[in-house]
mmCIF file with all atom_site columns, C-alpha atoms in Angstrom:
data_model
loop_
_atom_site.group_PDB
_atom_site.id
_atom_site.type_symbol
_atom_site.label_atom_id
_atom_site.label_alt_id
_atom_site.label_comp_id
_atom_site.label_asym_id
_atom_site.label_entity_id
_atom_site.label_seq_id
_atom_site.pdbx_PDB_ins_code
_atom_site.Cartn_x
_atom_site.Cartn_y
_atom_site.Cartn_z
_atom_site.occupancy
_atom_site.B_iso_or_equiv
_atom_site.pdbx_formal_charge
_atom_site.auth_seq_id
_atom_site.auth_comp_id
_atom_site.auth_asym_id
_atom_site.auth_atom_id
_atom_site.pdbx_PDB_model_num
ATOM 1   C CA . UNK A 1 1   ? 2.470   131.213 -61.547 1.00 71.00 ? 214 UNK A CA 1
ATOM 2   C CA . UNK A 1 2   ? -0.921  130.360 -59.642 1.00 77.00 ? 215 UNK A CA 1
ATOM 3   C CA . UNK A 1 3   ? -4.040  128.709 -60.409 1.00 88.00 ? 216 UNK A CA 1
ATOM 4   C CA . UNK A 1 4   ? -6.825  128.116 -58.949 1.00 94.00 ? 217 UNK A CA 1
ATOM 5   C CA . UNK A 1 5   ? -9.950  126.572 -60.304 1.00 95.00 ? 218 UNK A CA 1
ATOM 6   C CA . UNK A 1 6   ? -13.883 126.045 -58.531 1.00 97.00 ? 219 UNK A CA 1
ATOM 7   C CA . UNK A 1 7   ? -17.021 125.953 -59.665 1.00 97.00 ? 220 UNK A CA 1
ATOM 8   C CA . UNK A 1 8   ? -18.623 129.561 -60.689 1.00 95.00 ? 221 UNK A CA 1
ATOM 9   C CA . UNK A 1 9   ? -21.873 128.513 -59.487 1.00 96.00 ? 222 UNK A CA 1
ATOM 10  C CA . UNK A 1 10  ? -23.494 125.744 -56.812 1.00 97.00 ? 223 UNK A CA 1
ATOM 11  C CA . UNK A 1 11  ? -27.592 125.248 -56.223 1.00 97.00 ? 224 UNK A CA 1
ATOM 12  C CA . UNK A 1 12  ? -28.873 123.174 -53.312 1.00 96.00 ? 225 UNK A CA 1
ATOM 13  C CA . UNK A 1 13  ? -31.618 123.129 -51.042 1.00 97.00 ? 226 UNK A CA 1
ATOM 14  C CA . UNK A 1 14  ? -32.069 124.076 -47.571 1.00 97.00 ? 227 UNK A CA 1
ATOM 15  C CA . UNK A 1 15  ? -30.899 121.216 -44.975 1.00 97.00 ? 228 UNK A CA 1
ATOM 16  C CA . UNK A 1 16  ? -28.827 119.697 -47.662 1.00 97.00 ? 229 UNK A CA 1
ATOM 17  C CA . UNK A 1 17  ? -25.431 119.180 -48.254 1.00 97.00 ? 230 UNK A CA 1
ATOM 18  C CA . UNK A 1 18  ? -22.952 120.757 -50.664 1.00 98.00 ? 231 UNK A CA 1
ATOM 19  C CA . UNK A 1 19  ? -19.540 120.299 -51.430 1.00 98.00 ? 232 UNK A CA 1
ATOM 20  C CA . UNK A 1 20  ? -17.250 122.625 -53.183 1.00 98.00 ? 233 UNK A CA 1
ATOM 21  C CA . UNK A 1 21  ? -14.185 121.636 -55.122 1.00 98.00 ? 234 UNK A CA 1
ATOM 22  C CA . UNK A 1 22  ? -11.093 123.800 -55.454 1.00 98.00 ? 235 UNK A CA 1
ATOM 23  C CA . UNK A 1 23  ? -7.940  122.416 -58.061 1.00 97.00 ? 236 UNK A CA 1
ATOM 24  C CA . UNK A 1 24  ? -4.942  124.698 -57.339 1.00 96.00 ? 237 UNK A CA 1
ATOM 25  C CA . UNK A 1 25  ? -1.723  124.681 -58.909 1.00 94.00 ? 238 UNK A CA 1
ATOM 26  C CA . UNK A 1 26  ? 1.292   126.330 -57.599 1.00 90.00 ? 239 UNK A CA 1
ATOM 27  C CA . UNK A 1 27  ? 5.099   126.709 -57.303 1.00 86.00 ? 240 UNK A CA 1
ATOM 28  C CA . UNK A 1 28  ? 5.462   126.731 -53.453 1.00 89.00 ? 241 UNK A CA 1
ATOM 29  C CA . UNK A 1 29  ? 2.398   125.465 -51.999 1.00 91.00 ? 242 UNK A CA 1
ATOM 30  C CA . UNK A 1 30  ? 1.891   125.646 -48.517 1.00 90.00 ? 243 UNK A CA 1
ATOM 31  C CA . UNK A 1 31  ? -1.614  125.221 -47.237 1.00 92.00 ? 244 UNK A CA 1
ATOM 32  C CA . UNK A 1 32  ? -5.205  125.803 -48.755 1.00 95.00 ? 245 UNK A CA 1
ATOM 33  C CA . UNK A 1 33  ? -7.758  128.389 -46.847 1.00 94.00 ? 246 UNK A CA 1
ATOM 34  C CA . UNK A 1 34  ? -11.675 128.982 -47.601 1.00 96.00 ? 247 UNK A CA 1
ATOM 35  C CA . UNK A 1 35  ? -13.200 132.131 -46.976 1.00 95.00 ? 248 UNK A CA 1
ATOM 36  C CA . UNK A 1 36  ? -17.032 133.211 -47.170 1.00 96.00 ? 249 UNK A CA 1
ATOM 37  C CA . UNK A 1 37  ? -18.012 136.560 -48.310 1.00 95.00 ? 250 UNK A CA 1
ATOM 38  C CA . UNK A 1 38  ? -21.609 138.008 -48.143 1.00 94.00 ? 251 UNK A CA 1
ATOM 39  C CA . UNK A 1 39  ? -22.987 140.375 -50.977 1.00 90.00 ? 252 UNK A CA 1
ATOM 40  C CA . UNK A 1 40  ? -21.151 143.800 -49.946 1.00 86.00 ? 253 UNK A CA 1
ATOM 41  C CA . UNK A 1 41  ? -19.403 142.103 -47.040 1.00 89.00 ? 254 UNK A CA 1
ATOM 42  C CA . UNK A 1 42  ? -15.542 141.283 -46.353 1.00 89.00 ? 255 UNK A CA 1
ATOM 43  C CA . UNK A 1 43  ? -14.228 138.162 -46.452 1.00 92.00 ? 256 UNK A CA 1
ATOM 44  C CA . UNK A 1 44  ? -14.290 135.971 -43.284 1.00 92.00 ? 257 UNK A CA 1
ATOM 45  C CA . UNK A 1 45  ? -11.870 133.383 -42.415 1.00 90.00 ? 258 UNK A CA 1
ATOM 46  C CA . UNK A 1 46  ? -13.470 129.367 -42.170 1.00 93.00 ? 259 UNK A CA 1
ATOM 47  C CA . UNK A 1 47  ? -10.412 126.712 -42.981 1.00 92.00 ? 260 UNK A CA 1
ATOM 48  C CA . UNK A 1 48  ? -7.099  126.061 -43.276 1.00 91.00 ? 261 UNK A CA 1
ATOM 49  C CA . UNK A 1 49  ? -5.993  122.859 -44.395 1.00 94.00 ? 262 UNK A CA 1
ATOM 50  C CA . UNK A 1 50  ? -1.948  122.269 -44.851 1.00 91.00 ? 263 UNK A CA 1
ATOM 51  C CA . UNK A 1 51  ? -1.725  118.567 -44.260 1.00 94.00 ? 264 UNK A CA 1
ATOM 52  C CA . UNK A 1 52  ? -4.003  115.894 -46.161 1.00 96.00 ? 265 UNK A CA 1
ATOM 53  C CA . UNK A 1 53  ? -7.098  115.004 -44.952 1.00 96.00 ? 266 UNK A CA 1
ATOM 54  C CA . UNK A 1 54  ? -10.505 116.481 -43.236 1.00 96.00 ? 267 UNK A CA 1
ATOM 55  C CA . UNK A 1 55  ? -10.693 119.484 -40.959 1.00 93.00 ? 268 UNK A CA 1
ATOM 56  C CA . UNK A 1 56  ? -14.114 119.769 -39.232 1.00 93.00 ? 269 UNK A CA 1
ATOM 57  C CA . UNK A 1 57  ? -15.493 122.949 -37.879 1.00 88.00 ? 270 UNK A CA 1
ATOM 58  C CA . UNK A 1 58  ? -19.412 122.554 -36.881 1.00 92.00 ? 271 UNK A CA 1
ATOM 59  C CA . UNK A 1 59  ? -21.261 122.607 -40.094 1.00 96.00 ? 272 UNK A CA 1
ATOM 60  C CA . UNK A 1 60  ? -18.436 123.082 -42.324 1.00 96.00 ? 273 UNK A CA 1
ATOM 61  C CA . UNK A 1 61  ? -15.513 120.801 -43.311 1.00 97.00 ? 274 UNK A CA 1
ATOM 62  C CA . UNK A 1 62  ? -12.647 120.979 -45.326 1.00 97.00 ? 275 UNK A CA 1
ATOM 63  C CA . UNK A 1 63  ? -10.438 118.415 -47.498 1.00 98.00 ? 276 UNK A CA 1
ATOM 64  C CA . UNK A 1 64  ? -7.194  118.551 -48.663 1.00 97.00 ? 277 UNK A CA 1
ATOM 65  C CA . UNK A 1 65  ? -5.069  115.853 -51.132 1.00 97.00 ? 278 UNK A CA 1
ATOM 66  C CA . UNK A 1 66  ? -1.811  117.556 -51.565 1.00 96.00 ? 279 UNK A CA 1
ATOM 67  C CA . UNK A 1 67  ? -0.792  114.811 -54.139 1.00 95.00 ? 280 UNK A CA 1
ATOM 68  C CA . UNK A 1 68  ? -4.057  115.547 -56.312 1.00 96.00 ? 281 UNK A CA 1
ATOM 69  C CA . UNK A 1 69  ? -3.630  119.433 -55.568 1.00 96.00 ? 282 UNK A CA 1
ATOM 70  C CA . UNK A 1 70  ? -7.112  119.339 -54.651 1.00 96.00 ? 283 UNK A CA 1
ATOM 71  C CA . UNK A 1 71  ? -9.176  120.499 -51.944 1.00 98.00 ? 284 UNK A CA 1
ATOM 72  C CA . UNK A 1 72  ? -12.910 120.684 -51.120 1.00 98.00 ? 285 UNK A CA 1
ATOM 73  C CA . UNK A 1 73  ? -15.224 122.508 -48.490 1.00 98.00 ? 286 UNK A CA 1
ATOM 74  C CA . UNK A 1 74  ? -18.413 120.684 -47.186 1.00 98.00 ? 287 UNK A CA 1
ATOM 75  C CA . UNK A 1 75  ? -21.265 122.424 -45.709 1.00 97.00 ? 288 UNK A CA 1
ATOM 76  C CA . UNK A 1 76  ? -23.723 120.760 -43.998 1.00 97.00 ? 289 UNK A CA 1
ATOM 77  C CA . UNK A 1 77  ? -27.213 121.208 -42.698 1.00 97.00 ? 290 UNK A CA 1
ATOM 78  C CA . UNK A 1 78  ? -27.395 124.646 -45.104 1.00 97.00 ? 291 UNK A CA 1
ATOM 79  C CA . UNK A 1 79  ? -29.381 127.116 -43.806 1.00 97.00 ? 292 UNK A CA 1
ATOM 80  C CA . UNK A 1 80  ? -30.299 130.236 -45.988 1.00 97.00 ? 293 UNK A CA 1
ATOM 81  C CA . UNK A 1 81  ? -27.627 132.412 -44.404 1.00 96.00 ? 294 UNK A CA 1
ATOM 82  C CA . UNK A 1 82  ? -24.624 130.282 -45.835 1.00 97.00 ? 295 UNK A CA 1
ATOM 83  C CA . UNK A 1 83  ? -25.782 131.924 -49.502 1.00 97.00 ? 296 UNK A CA 1
ATOM 84  C CA . UNK A 1 84  ? -22.672 133.558 -50.179 1.00 96.00 ? 297 UNK A CA 1
ATOM 85  C CA . UNK A 1 85  ? -19.347 133.331 -52.466 1.00 96.00 ? 298 UNK A CA 1
ATOM 86  C CA . UNK A 1 86  ? -16.966 131.340 -50.984 1.00 97.00 ? 299 UNK A CA 1
ATOM 87  C CA . UNK A 1 87  ? -13.479 131.461 -52.056 1.00 96.00 ? 300 UNK A CA 1
ATOM 88  C CA . UNK A 1 88  ? -10.510 128.742 -51.982 1.00 96.00 ? 301 UNK A CA 1
ATOM 89  C CA . UNK A 1 89  ? -7.059  130.218 -51.399 1.00 94.00 ? 302 UNK A CA 1
ATOM 90  C CA . UNK A 1 90  ? -3.723  129.201 -51.529 1.00 93.00 ? 303 UNK A CA 1
ATOM 91  C CA . UNK A 1 91  ? -0.873  130.141 -49.513 1.00 88.00 ? 304 UNK A CA 1
ATOM 92  C CA . UNK A 1 92  ? 2.155   130.315 -51.830 1.00 86.00 ? 305 UNK A CA 1
ATOM 93  C CA . UNK A 1 93  ? 5.509   130.646 -50.212 1.00 85.00 ? 306 UNK A CA 1
ATOM 94  C CA . UNK A 1 94  ? 8.890   130.719 -52.184 1.00 82.00 ? 307 UNK A CA 1
ATOM 95  C CA . UNK A 1 95  ? 12.159  132.244 -51.401 1.00 77.00 ? 308 UNK A CA 1
ATOM 96  C CA . UNK A 1 96  ? 11.115  135.540 -52.068 1.00 74.00 ? 309 UNK A CA 1
ATOM 97  C CA . UNK A 1 97  ? 7.537   136.209 -51.571 1.00 77.00 ? 310 UNK A CA 1
ATOM 98  C CA . UNK A 1 98  ? 5.145   134.602 -48.987 1.00 79.00 ? 311 UNK A CA 1
ATOM 99  C CA . UNK A 1 99  ? 1.258   135.500 -49.871 1.00 82.00 ? 312 UNK A CA 1
ATOM 100 C CA . UNK A 1 100 ? -2.576  134.407 -50.629 1.00 85.00 ? 313 UNK A CA 1
ATOM 101 C CA . UNK A 1 101 ? -3.965  134.073 -53.845 1.00 88.00 ? 314 UNK A CA 1
ATOM 102 C CA . UNK A 1 102 ? -7.479  133.441 -54.177 1.00 91.00 ? 315 UNK A CA 1
ATOM 103 C CA . UNK A 1 103 ? -9.633  131.570 -56.463 1.00 94.00 ? 316 UNK A CA 1
ATOM 104 C CA . UNK A 1 104 ? -12.555 133.219 -58.824 1.00 93.00 ? 317 UNK A CA 1
ATOM 105 C CA . UNK A 1 105 ? -15.000 132.229 -55.659 1.00 95.00 ? 318 UNK A CA 1
ATOM 106 C CA . UNK A 1 106 ? -18.235 129.842 -56.003 1.00 97.00 ? 319 UNK A CA 1
ATOM 107 C CA . UNK A 1 107 ? -21.794 131.693 -55.527 1.00 96.00 ? 320 UNK A CA 1
ATOM 108 C CA . UNK A 1 108 ? -23.689 129.213 -53.302 1.00 97.00 ? 321 UNK A CA 1
ATOM 109 C CA . UNK A 1 109 ? -27.455 129.705 -54.071 1.00 97.00 ? 322 UNK A CA 1
ATOM 110 C CA . UNK A 1 110 ? -29.850 128.024 -51.405 1.00 97.00 ? 323 UNK A CA 1
ATOM 111 C CA . UNK A 1 111 ? -33.037 127.116 -52.140 1.00 95.00 ? 324 UNK A CA 1
ATOM 112 C CA . UNK A 1 112 ? -35.764 126.974 -49.504 1.00 92.00 ? 325 UNK A CA 1
ATOM 113 C CA . UNK B 2 1   ? -11.096 137.622 -32.687 1.00 65.00 ? 286 UNK B CA 1
ATOM 114 C CA . UNK B 2 2   ? -8.769  140.023 -34.586 1.00 79.00 ? 287 UNK B CA 1
ATOM 115 C CA . UNK B 2 3   ? -10.235 143.332 -35.747 1.00 87.00 ? 288 UNK B CA 1
ATOM 116 C CA . UNK B 2 4   ? -9.123  145.314 -39.084 1.00 92.00 ? 289 UNK B CA 1
ATOM 117 C CA . UNK B 2 5   ? -10.577 148.377 -39.562 1.00 94.00 ? 290 UNK B CA 1
ATOM 118 C CA . UNK B 2 6   ? -10.472 150.049 -42.797 1.00 96.00 ? 291 UNK B CA 1
ATOM 119 C CA . UNK B 2 7   ? -11.387 154.022 -43.583 1.00 96.00 ? 292 UNK B CA 1
ATOM 120 C CA . UNK B 2 8   ? -12.992 155.579 -45.489 1.00 97.00 ? 293 UNK B CA 1
ATOM 121 C CA . UNK B 2 9   ? -15.705 152.671 -46.339 1.00 95.00 ? 294 UNK B CA 1
ATOM 122 C CA . UNK B 2 10  ? -16.849 154.497 -49.379 1.00 96.00 ? 295 UNK B CA 1
ATOM 123 C CA . UNK B 2 11  ? -15.496 158.005 -51.032 1.00 97.00 ? 296 UNK B CA 1
ATOM 124 C CA . UNK B 2 12  ? -16.557 159.123 -54.604 1.00 97.00 ? 297 UNK B CA 1
ATOM 125 C CA . UNK B 2 13  ? -14.230 161.753 -56.028 1.00 96.00 ? 298 UNK B CA 1
ATOM 126 C CA . UNK B 2 14  ? -13.380 163.435 -58.898 1.00 96.00 ? 299 UNK B CA 1
ATOM 127 C CA . UNK B 2 15  ? -11.163 162.186 -61.922 1.00 96.00 ? 300 UNK B CA 1
ATOM 128 C CA . UNK B 2 16  ? -7.328  163.470 -61.409 1.00 96.00 ? 301 UNK B CA 1
ATOM 129 C CA . UNK B 2 17  ? -7.448  163.288 -57.835 1.00 96.00 ? 302 UNK B CA 1
ATOM 130 C CA . UNK B 2 18  ? -5.614  161.308 -55.097 1.00 97.00 ? 303 UNK B CA 1
ATOM 131 C CA . UNK B 2 19  ? -7.376  159.180 -52.194 1.00 97.00 ? 304 UNK B CA 1
ATOM 132 C CA . UNK B 2 20  ? -5.868  157.864 -49.136 1.00 97.00 ? 305 UNK B CA 1
ATOM 133 C CA . UNK B 2 21  ? -7.198  154.783 -48.125 1.00 97.00 ? 306 UNK B CA 1
ATOM 134 C CA . UNK B 2 22  ? -6.334  153.474 -44.096 1.00 96.00 ? 307 UNK B CA 1
ATOM 135 C CA . UNK B 2 23  ? -6.402  149.946 -42.864 1.00 95.00 ? 308 UNK B CA 1
ATOM 136 C CA . UNK B 2 24  ? -5.899  149.561 -39.240 1.00 93.00 ? 309 UNK B CA 1
ATOM 137 C CA . UNK B 2 25  ? -5.332  146.126 -37.029 1.00 89.00 ? 310 UNK B CA 1
ATOM 138 C CA . UNK B 2 26  ? -7.283  147.426 -34.030 1.00 89.00 ? 311 UNK B CA 1
ATOM 139 C CA . UNK B 2 27  ? -6.120  144.729 -31.403 1.00 83.00 ? 312 UNK B CA 1
ATOM 140 C CA . UNK B 2 28  ? -2.834  143.444 -33.103 1.00 81.00 ? 313 UNK B CA 1
ATOM 141 C CA . UNK B 2 29  ? 0.128   143.695 -34.124 1.00 83.00 ? 314 UNK B CA 1
ATOM 142 C CA . UNK B 2 30  ? 0.181   143.122 -37.975 1.00 82.00 ? 315 UNK B CA 1
ATOM 143 C CA . UNK B 2 31  ? 3.520   142.792 -39.626 1.00 79.00 ? 316 UNK B CA 1
ATOM 144 C CA . UNK B 2 32  ? 2.299   142.171 -42.925 1.00 85.00 ? 317 UNK B CA 1
ATOM 145 C CA . UNK B 2 33  ? -1.060  143.167 -44.665 1.00 90.00 ? 318 UNK B CA 1
ATOM 146 C CA . UNK B 2 34  ? -2.496  142.500 -48.064 1.00 92.00 ? 319 UNK B CA 1
ATOM 147 C CA . UNK B 2 35  ? -4.104  144.957 -50.372 1.00 95.00 ? 320 UNK B CA 1
ATOM 148 C CA . UNK B 2 36  ? -6.822  144.038 -53.047 1.00 95.00 ? 321 UNK B CA 1
ATOM 149 C CA . UNK B 2 37  ? -9.046  145.111 -55.360 1.00 95.00 ? 322 UNK B CA 1
ATOM 150 C CA . UNK B 2 38  ? -12.374 143.375 -56.274 1.00 93.00 ? 323 UNK B CA 1
ATOM 151 C CA . UNK B 2 39  ? -14.512 144.028 -59.222 1.00 88.00 ? 324 UNK B CA 1
ATOM 152 C CA . UNK B 2 40  ? -18.419 143.194 -58.752 1.00 84.00 ? 325 UNK B CA 1
ATOM 153 C CA . UNK B 2 41  ? -19.149 139.514 -58.238 1.00 81.00 ? 326 UNK B CA 1
ATOM 154 C CA . UNK B 2 42  ? -15.287 138.643 -59.380 1.00 86.00 ? 327 UNK B CA 1
ATOM 155 C CA . UNK B 2 43  ? -12.402 137.585 -57.271 1.00 88.00 ? 328 UNK B CA 1
ATOM 156 C CA . UNK B 2 44  ? -10.066 139.456 -55.024 1.00 91.00 ? 329 UNK B CA 1
ATOM 157 C CA . UNK B 2 45  ? -6.906  140.467 -56.686 1.00 92.00 ? 330 UNK B CA 1
ATOM 158 C CA . UNK B 2 46  ? -3.707  140.605 -54.510 1.00 92.00 ? 331 UNK B CA 1
ATOM 159 C CA . UNK B 2 47  ? -2.483  144.133 -55.471 1.00 95.00 ? 332 UNK B CA 1
ATOM 160 C CA . UNK B 2 48  ? 0.785   144.134 -53.023 1.00 93.00 ? 333 UNK B CA 1
ATOM 161 C CA . UNK B 2 49  ? 2.276   142.855 -49.815 1.00 89.00 ? 334 UNK B CA 1
ATOM 162 C CA . UNK B 2 50  ? 3.116   145.661 -47.293 1.00 87.00 ? 335 UNK B CA 1
ATOM 163 C CA . UNK B 2 51  ? 5.445   144.657 -44.587 1.00 82.00 ? 336 UNK B CA 1
ATOM 164 C CA . UNK B 2 52  ? 6.523   146.972 -41.942 1.00 80.00 ? 337 UNK B CA 1
ATOM 165 C CA . UNK B 2 53  ? 9.565   148.854 -42.096 1.00 80.00 ? 338 UNK B CA 1
ATOM 166 C CA . UNK B 2 54  ? 9.993   148.152 -45.989 1.00 82.00 ? 339 UNK B CA 1
ATOM 167 C CA . UNK B 2 55  ? 8.634   148.877 -49.413 1.00 86.00 ? 340 UNK B CA 1
ATOM 168 C CA . UNK B 2 56  ? 5.521   146.767 -50.777 1.00 90.00 ? 341 UNK B CA 1
ATOM 169 C CA . UNK B 2 57  ? 5.938   144.146 -52.762 1.00 90.00 ? 342 UNK B CA 1
ATOM 170 C CA . UNK B 2 58  ? 3.724   144.848 -55.886 1.00 93.00 ? 343 UNK B CA 1
ATOM 171 C CA . UNK B 2 59  ? 2.177   142.217 -58.292 1.00 91.00 ? 344 UNK B CA 1
ATOM 172 C CA . UNK B 2 60  ? 2.654   142.266 -61.621 1.00 90.00 ? 345 UNK B CA 1
ATOM 173 C CA . UNK B 2 61  ? 0.517   144.661 -63.150 1.00 92.00 ? 346 UNK B CA 1
ATOM 174 C CA . UNK B 2 62  ? 0.178   146.526 -60.362 1.00 94.00 ? 347 UNK B CA 1
ATOM 175 C CA . UNK B 2 63  ? 1.654   149.914 -61.019 1.00 94.00 ? 348 UNK B CA 1
ATOM 176 C CA . UNK B 2 64  ? 3.962   151.049 -57.961 1.00 92.00 ? 349 UNK B CA 1
ATOM 177 C CA . UNK B 2 65  ? 3.871   154.885 -59.140 1.00 94.00 ? 350 UNK B CA 1
ATOM 178 C CA . UNK B 2 66  ? -0.043  154.963 -59.115 1.00 96.00 ? 351 UNK B CA 1
ATOM 179 C CA . UNK B 2 67  ? -1.046  152.624 -55.851 1.00 96.00 ? 352 UNK B CA 1
ATOM 180 C CA . UNK B 2 68  ? 1.183   154.120 -53.378 1.00 95.00 ? 353 UNK B CA 1
ATOM 181 C CA . UNK B 2 69  ? 1.581   151.535 -50.332 1.00 94.00 ? 354 UNK B CA 1
ATOM 182 C CA . UNK B 2 70  ? 2.859   152.928 -46.716 1.00 90.00 ? 355 UNK B CA 1
ATOM 183 C CA . UNK B 2 71  ? 3.442   150.597 -43.553 1.00 87.00 ? 356 UNK B CA 1
ATOM 184 C CA . UNK B 2 72  ? 4.523   152.833 -41.100 1.00 81.00 ? 357 UNK B CA 1
ATOM 185 C CA . UNK B 2 73  ? 3.549   151.015 -38.226 1.00 87.00 ? 358 UNK B CA 1
ATOM 186 C CA . UNK B 2 74  ? 2.708   147.629 -37.120 1.00 86.00 ? 359 UNK B CA 1
ATOM 187 C CA . UNK B 2 75  ? -1.122  148.612 -36.795 1.00 90.00 ? 360 UNK B CA 1
ATOM 188 C CA . UNK B 2 76  ? -1.485  151.161 -39.803 1.00 92.00 ? 361 UNK B CA 1
ATOM 189 C CA . UNK B 2 77  ? -1.003  150.689 -43.631 1.00 93.00 ? 362 UNK B CA 1
ATOM 190 C CA . UNK B 2 78  ? -2.007  153.354 -46.348 1.00 95.00 ? 363 UNK B CA 1
ATOM 191 C CA . UNK B 2 79  ? -3.000  152.627 -50.120 1.00 96.00 ? 364 UNK B CA 1
ATOM 192 C CA . UNK B 2 80  ? -3.024  155.832 -52.024 1.00 97.00 ? 365 UNK B CA 1
ATOM 193 C CA . UNK B 2 81  ? -4.411  155.824 -55.233 1.00 97.00 ? 366 UNK B CA 1
ATOM 194 C CA . UNK B 2 82  ? -2.615  158.997 -57.190 1.00 96.00 ? 367 UNK B CA 1
ATOM 195 C CA . UNK B 2 83  ? -4.648  160.407 -59.848 1.00 96.00 ? 368 UNK B CA 1
ATOM 196 C CA . UNK B 2 84  ? -7.733  158.086 -59.930 1.00 96.00 ? 369 UNK B CA 1
ATOM 197 C CA . UNK B 2 85  ? -9.461  157.766 -63.271 1.00 96.00 ? 370 UNK B CA 1
ATOM 198 C CA . UNK B 2 86  ? -12.850 156.083 -63.569 1.00 95.00 ? 371 UNK B CA 1
ATOM 199 C CA . UNK B 2 87  ? -11.420 152.332 -64.148 1.00 94.00 ? 372 UNK B CA 1
ATOM 200 C CA . UNK B 2 88  ? -10.051 152.616 -60.997 1.00 95.00 ? 373 UNK B CA 1
ATOM 201 C CA . UNK B 2 89  ? -13.693 152.724 -59.477 1.00 96.00 ? 374 UNK B CA 1
ATOM 202 C CA . UNK B 2 90  ? -13.364 149.179 -57.229 1.00 95.00 ? 375 UNK B CA 1
ATOM 203 C CA . UNK B 2 91  ? -13.721 147.549 -53.789 1.00 95.00 ? 376 UNK B CA 1
ATOM 204 C CA . UNK B 2 92  ? -10.243 147.821 -52.030 1.00 97.00 ? 377 UNK B CA 1
ATOM 205 C CA . UNK B 2 93  ? -9.792  145.394 -49.042 1.00 96.00 ? 378 UNK B CA 1
ATOM 206 C CA . UNK B 2 94  ? -6.914  145.084 -47.048 1.00 95.00 ? 379 UNK B CA 1
ATOM 207 C CA . UNK B 2 95  ? -6.146  142.106 -44.866 1.00 93.00 ? 380 UNK B CA 1
ATOM 208 C CA . UNK B 2 96  ? -3.659  141.487 -42.007 1.00 89.00 ? 381 UNK B CA 1
ATOM 209 C CA . UNK B 2 97  ? -1.874  138.597 -40.574 1.00 79.00 ? 382 UNK B CA 1
ATOM 210 C CA . UNK B 2 98  ? -0.488  138.923 -36.924 1.00 62.00 ? 383 UNK B CA 1
ATOM 211 C CA . UNK B 2 99  ? 2.631   139.025 -35.567 1.00 53.00 ? 384 UNK B CA 1
ATOM 212 C CA . UNK B 2 100 ? 4.177   135.478 -35.269 1.00 49.00 ? 385 UNK B CA 1
ATOM 213 C CA . UNK B 2 101 ? 0.333   134.653 -35.542 1.00 48.00 ? 386 UNK B CA 1
ATOM 214 C CA . UNK B 2 102 ? -1.352  131.835 -37.928 1.00 56.00 ? 387 UNK B CA 1
ATOM 215 C CA . UNK B 2 103 ? -0.239  133.885 -41.307 1.00 63.00 ? 388 UNK B CA 1
ATOM 216 C CA . UNK B 2 104 ? -2.662  130.966 -42.712 1.00 72.00 ? 389 UNK B CA 1
ATOM 217 C CA . UNK B 2 105 ? -5.575  132.858 -41.319 1.00 80.00 ? 390 UNK B CA 1
ATOM 218 C CA . UNK B 2 106 ? -6.512  136.333 -42.893 1.00 85.00 ? 391 UNK B CA 1
ATOM 219 C CA . UNK B 2 107 ? -8.166  138.916 -41.246 1.00 89.00 ? 392 UNK B CA 1
ATOM 220 C CA . UNK B 2 108 ? -9.985  141.171 -43.684 1.00 92.00 ? 393 UNK B CA 1
ATOM 221 C CA . UNK B 2 109 ? -11.276 144.984 -43.147 1.00 94.00 ? 394 UNK B CA 1
ATOM 222 C CA . UNK B 2 110 ? -14.481 145.480 -44.299 1.00 94.00 ? 395 UNK B CA 1
ATOM 223 C CA . UNK B 2 111 ? -13.448 147.530 -47.557 1.00 95.00 ? 396 UNK B CA 1
ATOM 224 C CA . UNK B 2 112 ? -13.430 150.578 -49.486 1.00 96.00 ? 397 UNK B CA 1
ATOM 225 C CA . UNK B 2 113 ? -15.719 151.411 -52.339 1.00 95.00 ? 398 UNK B CA 1
ATOM 226 C CA . UNK B 2 114 ? -14.027 154.000 -54.128 1.00 96.00 ? 399 UNK B CA 1
ATOM 227 C CA . UNK B 2 115 ? -16.418 155.320 -57.122 1.00 96.00 ? 400 UNK B CA 1
ATOM 228 C CA . UNK B 2 116 ? -13.907 158.148 -59.435 1.00 96.00 ? 401 UNK B CA 1
ATOM 229 C CA . UNK B 2 117 ? -16.247 160.198 -61.580 1.00 95.00 ? 402 UNK B CA 1
#
């Protein structure tokens, strides 16, 4: 089976930096994605890592270490609109299946 | 960017009735669509993978006779909740990946909130 672990909640101050960690276990790991979801809305894609290293997209960066089965999402210059839930998701590819499995999500609270 | 729509956005029905939810990719062809359900403040639970022209692949614990999935074209997949009961009340979201496109990025529909009385 597959499992993903991420903190349930994180609190940070506006303008600061926050890191959301994700560890995973899966037999057919292909890549790690991050999604943002505001209350009542649909998830939106943020980033994807298939190889080790850091991927930067504006204020958001995502990191992957395949050997450690670990990744993180880094949010810089936090804004109030960044208050949302953040999900890590693994693409799991086996002989039979190719699917995306989501973690339980991290609720990010931003204080003014 | 790729746009996925869902219809209806919200539905309230009586226990025992069936509800059909449509998921459409508006500006791209989706070879694969996924159906998720999400309870308040919880994660997205994958229900099934829907491939155009073939039977859906259901996750363990999801009753295929209760949640009927049809992916008749490259732009439309439907989920029918048959004989709905209050415990089926949830937020149902579909996602799609494009033809030959990055499977790693899923485009999500806005979701359908189902309330069964």
